[in-house]
mmCIF file of C-alpha atoms in Angstrom:
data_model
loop_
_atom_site.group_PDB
_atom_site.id
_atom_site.type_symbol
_atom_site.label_atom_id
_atom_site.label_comp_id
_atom_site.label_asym_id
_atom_site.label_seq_id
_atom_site.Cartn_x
_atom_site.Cartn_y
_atom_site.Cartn_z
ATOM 1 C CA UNK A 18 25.073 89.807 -34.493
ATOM 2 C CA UNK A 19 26.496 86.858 -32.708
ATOM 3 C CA UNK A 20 28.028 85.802 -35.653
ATOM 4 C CA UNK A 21 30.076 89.205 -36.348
ATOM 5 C CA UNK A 22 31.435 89.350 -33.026
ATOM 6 C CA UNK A 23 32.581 85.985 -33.042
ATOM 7 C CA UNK A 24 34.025 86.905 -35.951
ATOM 8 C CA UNK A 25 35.930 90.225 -34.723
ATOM 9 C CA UNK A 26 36.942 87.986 -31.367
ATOM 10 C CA UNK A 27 39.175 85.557 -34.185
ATOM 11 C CA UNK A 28 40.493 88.522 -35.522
ATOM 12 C CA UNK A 29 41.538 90.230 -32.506
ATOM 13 C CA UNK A 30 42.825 86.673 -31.355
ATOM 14 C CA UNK A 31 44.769 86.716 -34.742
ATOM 15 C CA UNK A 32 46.169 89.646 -34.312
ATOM 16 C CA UNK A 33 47.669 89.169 -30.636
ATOM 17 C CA UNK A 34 49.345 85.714 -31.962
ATOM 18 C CA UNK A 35 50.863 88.095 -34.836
ATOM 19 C CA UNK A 36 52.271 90.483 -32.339
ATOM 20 C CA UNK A 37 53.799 87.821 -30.052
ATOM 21 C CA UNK A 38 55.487 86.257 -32.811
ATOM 22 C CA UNK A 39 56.792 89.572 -33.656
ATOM 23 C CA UNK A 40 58.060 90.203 -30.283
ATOM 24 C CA UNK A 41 59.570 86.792 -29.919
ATOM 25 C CA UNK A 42 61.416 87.452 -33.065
ATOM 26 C CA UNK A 43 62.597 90.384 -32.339
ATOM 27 C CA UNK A 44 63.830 88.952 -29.069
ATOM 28 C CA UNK A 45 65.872 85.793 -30.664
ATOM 29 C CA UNK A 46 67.125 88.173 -33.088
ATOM 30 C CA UNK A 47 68.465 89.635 -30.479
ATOM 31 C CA UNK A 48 69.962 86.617 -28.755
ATOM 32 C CA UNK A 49 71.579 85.962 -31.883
ATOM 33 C CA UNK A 50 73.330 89.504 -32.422
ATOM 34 C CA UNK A 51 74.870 89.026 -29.024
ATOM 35 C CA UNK A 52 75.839 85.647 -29.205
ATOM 36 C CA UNK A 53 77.758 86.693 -33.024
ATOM 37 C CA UNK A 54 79.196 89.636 -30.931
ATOM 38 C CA UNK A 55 80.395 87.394 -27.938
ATOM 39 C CA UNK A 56 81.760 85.208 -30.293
ATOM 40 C CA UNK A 57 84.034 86.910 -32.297
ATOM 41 C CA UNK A 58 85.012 88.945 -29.438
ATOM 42 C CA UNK A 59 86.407 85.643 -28.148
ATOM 43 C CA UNK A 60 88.352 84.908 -31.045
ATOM 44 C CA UNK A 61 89.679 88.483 -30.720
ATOM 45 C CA UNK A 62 90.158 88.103 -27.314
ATOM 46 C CA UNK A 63 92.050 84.922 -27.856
ATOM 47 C CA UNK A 64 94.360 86.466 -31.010
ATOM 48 C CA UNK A 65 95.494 89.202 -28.534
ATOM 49 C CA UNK A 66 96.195 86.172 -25.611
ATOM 50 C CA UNK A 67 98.580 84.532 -28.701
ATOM 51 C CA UNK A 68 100.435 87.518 -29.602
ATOM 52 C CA UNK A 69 101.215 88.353 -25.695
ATOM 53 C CA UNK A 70 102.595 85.106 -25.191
ATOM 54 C CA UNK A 71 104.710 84.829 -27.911
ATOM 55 C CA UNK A 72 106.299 88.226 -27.436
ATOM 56 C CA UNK A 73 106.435 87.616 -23.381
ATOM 57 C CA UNK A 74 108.794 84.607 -23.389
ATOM 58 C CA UNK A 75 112.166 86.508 -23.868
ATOM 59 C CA UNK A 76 111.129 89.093 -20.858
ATOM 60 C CA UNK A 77 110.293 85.929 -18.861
ATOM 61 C CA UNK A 78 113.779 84.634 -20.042
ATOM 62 C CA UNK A 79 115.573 87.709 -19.477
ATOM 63 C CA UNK A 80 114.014 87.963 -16.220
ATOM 64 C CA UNK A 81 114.816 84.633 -14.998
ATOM 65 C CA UNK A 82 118.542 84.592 -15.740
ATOM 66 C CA UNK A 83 118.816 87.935 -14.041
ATOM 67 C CA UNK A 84 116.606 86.644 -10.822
ATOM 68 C CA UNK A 85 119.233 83.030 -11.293
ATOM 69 C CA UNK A 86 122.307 85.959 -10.900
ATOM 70 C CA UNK A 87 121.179 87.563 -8.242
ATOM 71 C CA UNK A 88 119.971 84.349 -6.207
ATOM 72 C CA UNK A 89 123.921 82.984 -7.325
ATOM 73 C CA UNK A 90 125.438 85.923 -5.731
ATOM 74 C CA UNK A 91 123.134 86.119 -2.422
ATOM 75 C CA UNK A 92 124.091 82.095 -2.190
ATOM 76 C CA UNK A 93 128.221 83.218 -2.261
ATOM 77 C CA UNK A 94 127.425 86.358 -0.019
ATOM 78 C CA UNK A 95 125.397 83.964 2.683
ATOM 79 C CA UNK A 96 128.386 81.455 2.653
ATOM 80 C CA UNK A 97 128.616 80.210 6.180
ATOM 81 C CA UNK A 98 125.997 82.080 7.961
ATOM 82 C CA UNK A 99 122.961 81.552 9.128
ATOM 83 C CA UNK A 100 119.525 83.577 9.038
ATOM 84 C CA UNK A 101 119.109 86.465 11.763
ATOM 85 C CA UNK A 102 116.853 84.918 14.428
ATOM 86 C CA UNK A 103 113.079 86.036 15.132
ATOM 87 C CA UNK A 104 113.046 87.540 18.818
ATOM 88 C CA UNK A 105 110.393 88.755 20.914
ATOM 89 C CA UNK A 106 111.547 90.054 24.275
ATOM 90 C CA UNK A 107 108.279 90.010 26.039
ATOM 91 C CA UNK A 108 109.890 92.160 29.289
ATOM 92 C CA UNK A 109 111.301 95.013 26.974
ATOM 93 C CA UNK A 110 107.927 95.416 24.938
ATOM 94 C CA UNK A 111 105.949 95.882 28.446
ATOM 95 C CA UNK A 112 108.519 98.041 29.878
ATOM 96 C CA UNK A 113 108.086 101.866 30.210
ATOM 97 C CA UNK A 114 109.907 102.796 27.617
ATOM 98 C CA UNK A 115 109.020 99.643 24.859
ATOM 99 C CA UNK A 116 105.208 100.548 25.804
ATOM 100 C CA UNK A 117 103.708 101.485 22.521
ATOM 101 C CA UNK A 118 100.462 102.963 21.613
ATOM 102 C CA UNK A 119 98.638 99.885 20.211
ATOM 103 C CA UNK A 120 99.500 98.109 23.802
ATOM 104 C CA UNK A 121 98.672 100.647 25.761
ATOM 105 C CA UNK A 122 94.846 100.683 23.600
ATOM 106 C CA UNK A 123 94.814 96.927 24.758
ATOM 107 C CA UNK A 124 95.774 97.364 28.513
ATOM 108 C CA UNK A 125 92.826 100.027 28.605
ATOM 109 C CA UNK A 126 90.488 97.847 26.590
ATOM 110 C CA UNK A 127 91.131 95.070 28.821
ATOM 111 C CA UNK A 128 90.053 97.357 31.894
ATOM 112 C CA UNK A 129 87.315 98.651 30.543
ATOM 113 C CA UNK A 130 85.758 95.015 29.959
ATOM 114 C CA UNK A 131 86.714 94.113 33.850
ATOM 115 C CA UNK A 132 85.180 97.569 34.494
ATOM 116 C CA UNK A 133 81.585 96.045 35.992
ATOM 117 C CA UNK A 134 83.437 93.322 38.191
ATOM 118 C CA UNK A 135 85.922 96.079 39.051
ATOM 119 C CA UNK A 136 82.493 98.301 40.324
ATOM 120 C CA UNK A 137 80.840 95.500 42.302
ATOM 121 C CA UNK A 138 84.128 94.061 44.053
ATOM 122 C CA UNK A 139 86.346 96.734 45.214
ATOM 123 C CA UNK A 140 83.901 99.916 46.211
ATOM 124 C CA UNK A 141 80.844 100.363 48.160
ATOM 125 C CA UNK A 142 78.616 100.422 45.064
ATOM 126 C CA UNK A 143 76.840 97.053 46.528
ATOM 127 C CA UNK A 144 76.360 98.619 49.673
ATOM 128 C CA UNK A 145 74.318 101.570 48.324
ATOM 129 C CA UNK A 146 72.641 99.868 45.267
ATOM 130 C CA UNK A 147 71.342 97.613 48.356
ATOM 131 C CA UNK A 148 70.286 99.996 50.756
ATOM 132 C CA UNK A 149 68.329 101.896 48.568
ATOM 133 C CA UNK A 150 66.502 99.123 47.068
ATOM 134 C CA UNK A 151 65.138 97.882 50.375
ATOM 135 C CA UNK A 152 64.306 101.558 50.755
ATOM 136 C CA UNK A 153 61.603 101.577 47.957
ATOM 137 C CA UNK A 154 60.085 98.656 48.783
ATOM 138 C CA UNK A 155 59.561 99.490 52.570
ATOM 139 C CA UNK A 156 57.785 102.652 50.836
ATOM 140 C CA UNK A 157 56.231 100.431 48.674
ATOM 141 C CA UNK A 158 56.242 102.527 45.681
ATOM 142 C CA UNK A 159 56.819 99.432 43.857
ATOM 143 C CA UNK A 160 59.038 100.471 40.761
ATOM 144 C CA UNK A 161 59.111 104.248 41.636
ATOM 145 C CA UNK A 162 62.167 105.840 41.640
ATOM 146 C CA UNK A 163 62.959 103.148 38.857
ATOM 147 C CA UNK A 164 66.195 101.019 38.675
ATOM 148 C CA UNK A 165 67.866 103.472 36.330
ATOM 149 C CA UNK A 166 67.572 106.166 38.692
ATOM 150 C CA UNK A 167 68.940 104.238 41.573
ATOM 151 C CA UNK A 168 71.705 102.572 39.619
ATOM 152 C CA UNK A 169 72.355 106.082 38.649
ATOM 153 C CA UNK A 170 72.688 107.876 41.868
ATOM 154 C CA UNK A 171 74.685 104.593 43.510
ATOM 155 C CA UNK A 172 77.744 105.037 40.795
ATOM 156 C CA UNK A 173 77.713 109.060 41.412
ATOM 157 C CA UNK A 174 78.169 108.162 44.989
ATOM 158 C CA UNK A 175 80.331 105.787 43.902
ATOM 159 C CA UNK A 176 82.564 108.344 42.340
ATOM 160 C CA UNK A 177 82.432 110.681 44.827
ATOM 161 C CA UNK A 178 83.758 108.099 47.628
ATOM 162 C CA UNK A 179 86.429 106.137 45.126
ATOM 163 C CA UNK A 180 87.162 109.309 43.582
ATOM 164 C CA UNK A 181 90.461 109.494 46.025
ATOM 165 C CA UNK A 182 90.981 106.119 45.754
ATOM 166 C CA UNK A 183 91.082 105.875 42.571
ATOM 167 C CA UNK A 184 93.459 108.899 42.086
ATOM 168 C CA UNK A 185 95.940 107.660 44.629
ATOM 169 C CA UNK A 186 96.162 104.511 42.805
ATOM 170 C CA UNK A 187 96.930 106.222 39.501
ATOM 171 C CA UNK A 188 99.725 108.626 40.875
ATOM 172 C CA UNK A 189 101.023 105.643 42.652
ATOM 173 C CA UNK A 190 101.247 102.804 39.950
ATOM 174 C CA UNK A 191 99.943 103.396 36.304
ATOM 175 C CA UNK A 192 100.952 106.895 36.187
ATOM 176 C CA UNK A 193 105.147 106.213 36.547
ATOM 177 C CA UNK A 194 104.343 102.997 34.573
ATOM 178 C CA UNK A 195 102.713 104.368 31.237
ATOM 179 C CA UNK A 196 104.489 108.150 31.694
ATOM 180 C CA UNK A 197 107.386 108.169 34.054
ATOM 181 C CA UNK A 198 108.882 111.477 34.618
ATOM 182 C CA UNK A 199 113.051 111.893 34.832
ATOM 183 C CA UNK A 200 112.681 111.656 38.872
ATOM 184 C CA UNK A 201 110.901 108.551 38.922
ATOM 185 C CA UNK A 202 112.216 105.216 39.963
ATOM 186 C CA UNK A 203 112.607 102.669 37.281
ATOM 187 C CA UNK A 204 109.442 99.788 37.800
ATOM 188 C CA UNK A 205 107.840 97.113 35.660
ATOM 189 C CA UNK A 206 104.948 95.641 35.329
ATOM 190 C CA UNK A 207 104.060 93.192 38.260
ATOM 191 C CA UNK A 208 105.440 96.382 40.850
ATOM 192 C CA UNK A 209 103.190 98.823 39.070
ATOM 193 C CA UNK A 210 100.005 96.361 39.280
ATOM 194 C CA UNK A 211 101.270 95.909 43.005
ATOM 195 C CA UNK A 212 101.286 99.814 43.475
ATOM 196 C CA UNK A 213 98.140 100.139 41.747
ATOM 197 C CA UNK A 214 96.348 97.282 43.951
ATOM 198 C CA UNK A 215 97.423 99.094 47.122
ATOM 199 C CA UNK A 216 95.165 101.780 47.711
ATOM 200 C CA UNK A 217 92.093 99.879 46.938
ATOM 201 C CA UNK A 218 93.787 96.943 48.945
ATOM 202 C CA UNK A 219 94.067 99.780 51.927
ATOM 203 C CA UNK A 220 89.979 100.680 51.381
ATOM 204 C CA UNK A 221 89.038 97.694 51.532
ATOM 205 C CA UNK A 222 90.600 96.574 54.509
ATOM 206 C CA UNK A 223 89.480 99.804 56.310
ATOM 207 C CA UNK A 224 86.059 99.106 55.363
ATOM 208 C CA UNK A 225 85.959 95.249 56.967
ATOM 209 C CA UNK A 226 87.732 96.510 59.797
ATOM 210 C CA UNK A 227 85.104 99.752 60.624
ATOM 211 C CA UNK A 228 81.723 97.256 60.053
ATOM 212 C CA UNK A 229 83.888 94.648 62.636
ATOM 213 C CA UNK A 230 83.446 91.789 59.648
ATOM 214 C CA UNK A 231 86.954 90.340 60.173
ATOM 215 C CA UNK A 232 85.637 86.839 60.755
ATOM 216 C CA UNK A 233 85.156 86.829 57.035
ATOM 217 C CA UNK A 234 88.377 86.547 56.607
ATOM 218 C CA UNK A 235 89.758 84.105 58.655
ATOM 219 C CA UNK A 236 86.979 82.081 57.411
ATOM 220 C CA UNK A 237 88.137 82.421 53.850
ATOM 221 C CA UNK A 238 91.929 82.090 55.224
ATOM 222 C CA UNK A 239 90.677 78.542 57.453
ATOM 223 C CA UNK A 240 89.063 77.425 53.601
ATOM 224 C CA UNK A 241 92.808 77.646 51.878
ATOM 225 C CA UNK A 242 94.749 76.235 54.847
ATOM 226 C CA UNK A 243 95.726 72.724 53.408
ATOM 227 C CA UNK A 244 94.953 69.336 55.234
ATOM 228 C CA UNK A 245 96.714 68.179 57.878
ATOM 229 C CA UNK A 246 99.901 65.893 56.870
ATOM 230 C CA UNK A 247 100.127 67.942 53.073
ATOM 231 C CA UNK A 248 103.163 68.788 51.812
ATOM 232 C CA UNK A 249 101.925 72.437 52.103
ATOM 233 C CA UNK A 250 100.436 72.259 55.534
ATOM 234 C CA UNK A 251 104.305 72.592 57.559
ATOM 235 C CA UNK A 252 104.666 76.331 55.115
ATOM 236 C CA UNK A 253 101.236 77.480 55.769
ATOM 237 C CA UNK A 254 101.334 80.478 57.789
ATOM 238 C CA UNK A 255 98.368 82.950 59.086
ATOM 239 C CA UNK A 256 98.975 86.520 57.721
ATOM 240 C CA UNK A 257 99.404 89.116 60.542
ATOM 241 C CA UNK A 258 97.892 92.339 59.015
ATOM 242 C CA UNK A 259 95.947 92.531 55.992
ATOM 243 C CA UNK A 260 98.585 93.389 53.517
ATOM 244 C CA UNK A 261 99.476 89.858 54.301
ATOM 245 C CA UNK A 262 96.322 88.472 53.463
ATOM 246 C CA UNK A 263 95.829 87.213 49.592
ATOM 247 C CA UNK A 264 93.606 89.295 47.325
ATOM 248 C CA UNK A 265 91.463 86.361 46.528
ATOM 249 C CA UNK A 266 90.797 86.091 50.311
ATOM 250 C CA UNK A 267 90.402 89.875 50.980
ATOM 251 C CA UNK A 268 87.660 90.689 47.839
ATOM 252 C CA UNK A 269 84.781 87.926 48.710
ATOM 253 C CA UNK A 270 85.555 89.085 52.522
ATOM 254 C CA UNK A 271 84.860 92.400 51.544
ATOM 255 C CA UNK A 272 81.631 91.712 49.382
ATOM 256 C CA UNK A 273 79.789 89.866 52.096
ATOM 257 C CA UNK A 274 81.390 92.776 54.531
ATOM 258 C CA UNK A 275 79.283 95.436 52.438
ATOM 259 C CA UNK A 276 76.146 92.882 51.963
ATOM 260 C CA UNK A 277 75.852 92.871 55.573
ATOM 261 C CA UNK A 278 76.748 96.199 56.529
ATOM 262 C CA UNK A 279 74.053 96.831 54.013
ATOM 263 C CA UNK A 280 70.787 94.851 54.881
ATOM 264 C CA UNK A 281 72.040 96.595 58.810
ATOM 265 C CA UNK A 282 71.294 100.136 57.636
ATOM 266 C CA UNK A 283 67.860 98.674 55.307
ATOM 267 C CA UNK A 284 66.513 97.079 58.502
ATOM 268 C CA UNK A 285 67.161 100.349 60.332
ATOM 269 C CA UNK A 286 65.415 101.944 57.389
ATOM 270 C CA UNK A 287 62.285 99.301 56.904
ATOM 271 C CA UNK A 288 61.542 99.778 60.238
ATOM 272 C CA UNK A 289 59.494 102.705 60.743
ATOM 273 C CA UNK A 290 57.616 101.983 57.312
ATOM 274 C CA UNK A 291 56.851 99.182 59.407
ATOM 275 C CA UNK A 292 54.867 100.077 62.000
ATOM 276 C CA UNK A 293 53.058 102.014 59.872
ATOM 277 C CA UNK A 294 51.814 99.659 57.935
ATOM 278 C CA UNK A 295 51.104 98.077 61.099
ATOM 279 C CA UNK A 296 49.290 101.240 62.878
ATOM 280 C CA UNK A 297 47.217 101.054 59.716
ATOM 281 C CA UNK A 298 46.588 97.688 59.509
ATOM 282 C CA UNK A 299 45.179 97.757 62.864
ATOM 283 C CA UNK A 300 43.260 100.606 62.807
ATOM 284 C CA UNK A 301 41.363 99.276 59.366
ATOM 285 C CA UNK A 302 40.592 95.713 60.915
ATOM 286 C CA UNK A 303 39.029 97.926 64.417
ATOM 287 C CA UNK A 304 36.641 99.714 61.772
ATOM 288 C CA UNK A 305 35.502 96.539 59.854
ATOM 289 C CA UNK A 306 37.020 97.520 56.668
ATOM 290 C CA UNK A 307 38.921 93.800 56.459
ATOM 291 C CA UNK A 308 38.423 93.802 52.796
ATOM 292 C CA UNK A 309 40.395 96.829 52.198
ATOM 293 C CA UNK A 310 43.760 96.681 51.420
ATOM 294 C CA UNK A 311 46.068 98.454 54.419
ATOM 295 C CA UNK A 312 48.763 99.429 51.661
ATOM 296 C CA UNK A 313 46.590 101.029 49.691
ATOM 297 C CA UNK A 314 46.031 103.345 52.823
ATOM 298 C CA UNK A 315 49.556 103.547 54.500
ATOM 299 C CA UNK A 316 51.160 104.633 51.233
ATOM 300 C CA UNK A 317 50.370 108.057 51.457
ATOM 301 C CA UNK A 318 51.356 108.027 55.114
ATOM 302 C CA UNK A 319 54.850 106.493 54.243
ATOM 303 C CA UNK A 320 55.375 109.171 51.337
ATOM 304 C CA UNK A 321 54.595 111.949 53.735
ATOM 305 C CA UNK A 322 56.531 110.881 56.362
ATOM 306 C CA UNK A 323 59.286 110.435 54.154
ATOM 307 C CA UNK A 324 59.147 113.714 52.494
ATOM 308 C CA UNK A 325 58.211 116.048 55.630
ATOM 309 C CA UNK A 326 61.934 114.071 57.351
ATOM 310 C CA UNK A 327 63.776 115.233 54.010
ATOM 311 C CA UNK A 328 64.059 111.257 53.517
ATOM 312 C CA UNK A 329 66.299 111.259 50.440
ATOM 313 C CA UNK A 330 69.052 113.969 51.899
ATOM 314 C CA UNK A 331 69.173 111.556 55.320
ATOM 315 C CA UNK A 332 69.649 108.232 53.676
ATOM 316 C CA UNK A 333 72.341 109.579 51.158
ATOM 317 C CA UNK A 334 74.312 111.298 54.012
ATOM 318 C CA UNK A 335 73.294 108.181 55.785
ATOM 319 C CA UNK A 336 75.496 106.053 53.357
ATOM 320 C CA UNK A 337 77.999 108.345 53.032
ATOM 321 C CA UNK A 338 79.213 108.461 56.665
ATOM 322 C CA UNK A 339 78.663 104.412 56.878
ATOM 323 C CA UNK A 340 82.572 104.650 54.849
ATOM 324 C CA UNK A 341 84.958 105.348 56.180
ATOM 325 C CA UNK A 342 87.349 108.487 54.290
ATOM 326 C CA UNK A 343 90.076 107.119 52.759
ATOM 327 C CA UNK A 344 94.113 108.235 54.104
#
């Protein structure tokens, strides 16, 4: 028995090296059709190159003389004159009336990227984003309302106090700028960025002045005076309103303005969350329970507190009466 299945295993091993002898012969015979095919292709390929080039050298001919013609009589028409000058008048394209479509896409672009620093420097979003964040933690709620929610309800607010702002600066400056009307007066582009500065100029300064943060200014006004015995020291002058004072004085003035203004009203809100925690403190050390954690208790008393006063509706109309209306 062992000796006929040794037997059958040589065969079967026969067989197998029979079949992949016939495969790889059937694959170079393969290789080899393609290869022929390829080949003569080339050849075929390169007959029809031959013929093209020996039938294209009178059309290249032909074509050249009537290119040299036509090159001779530009030469005698150009005689004594030179080529028309490449001109770009940089005032007419930015004008009203050379403002096309493609730089008008790139002027609103361009504000839409400064859109965040526009936010933070030139409303009163810092002052609410602010106020309501020392809110929650004097609750103590930890991440509850979370920062999506707050960010949220700060630029609705936000909108709702620039919203006249915002318009007055659009009727004023980019409006007769991008789409002037047959009664408007002719303007370019540094009065209509002037025009459209204004109004938020005017808010600004009406804000600083309500909160009584002037001293900001001067401050930032004493930083650019230049040393004594500079050229520039005999021209310096102090500006007498704030329409005289420089825009790169008047929007850090105005941020710490709002940051202060701001950490006012959250001390004036911390403050009664406070003494609770303090009432509660107290009262949890007087019963022994040291180990216990008084914010654990005064949490609930906060939240009630706060919802039994209508806490949200008074903070909001809180912040809203902190600035001052606009016109």
């Amino acid at each position: 028995m062992s000796k006929r299945q040794s037997v059958a295993k040589l065969e079967r091993r026969r067989d197998e090296a029979w079949q992949r002898v016939k495969r790889h012969a059937s694959l170079h015979s393969i290789i080899v059709i393609v290869l022929g095919i390829v080949l003569c292709g080339g050849d075929w390929i390169f007959a029809q190159a031959e013929s093209r080039q020996r039938t294209q050298p009178s059309e290249v001919v032909r074509g050249q003389s009537n290119s040299t013609t036509d090159a001779s009589t530009s030469t005698q028409k150009g005689e004594g004159s030179n080529p028309a000058p490449f001109n770009v008048d940089v005032e007419q394209m930015v004008s009203p009336g050379g403002l096309s479509s493609t730089l008008k896409l790139m002027m609103l672009m361009t504000v839409l990227s400064l859109a965040p620093s526009i936010l933070i420097m030139t409303t009163c979003f810092i002052r609410f984003v602010i106020v309501l964040g020392l809110l929650r933690q004097a609750l103590g709620t930890q991440q509850l309302p979370p920062n999506q929610v707050i960010i949220s309800l700060c630029l609705f607010m936000t909108l709702l106090v620039m919203g006249p702002v915002w318009r007055e600066a659009y009727n004023e400056g980019i409006r007769p700028y991008t789409d002037p009307q047959p009664g408007d007066a002719p303007t370019d582009l540094a009065r209509a960025t002037q025009r459209t500065i204004g109004p938020l100029r005017g808010f600004m300064s009406d804000q600083i002045e309500k909160a009584g943060n002037s001293d900001a200014i001067w401050m930032f006004v004493e930083f650019q005076r230049p040393a004594p015995g500079s050229p520039g020291a005999e021209e310096f002058q102090l500006p007498s309103s704030y329409d005289e004072v420089d825009l790169t004085v008047l929007l850090p003035a105005y941020m710490l303005s709002e940051i202060k203004t701001a950490f006012v009203i959250g001390f004036q809100l911390y403050l009664p969350f406070l003494i609770i925690d303090m009432v509660i403190a107290s009262v949890l050390i007087s019963m022994g329970m040291m180990m216990l954690p008084p914010v654990l208790i005064s949490l609930p008393f906060k939240l009630l507190l706060f919802v039994l006063i209508d806490g949200w509706y008074l903070t909001v109309g809180m912040l809203l009466e902190s600035v001052r209306p606009f016109g």
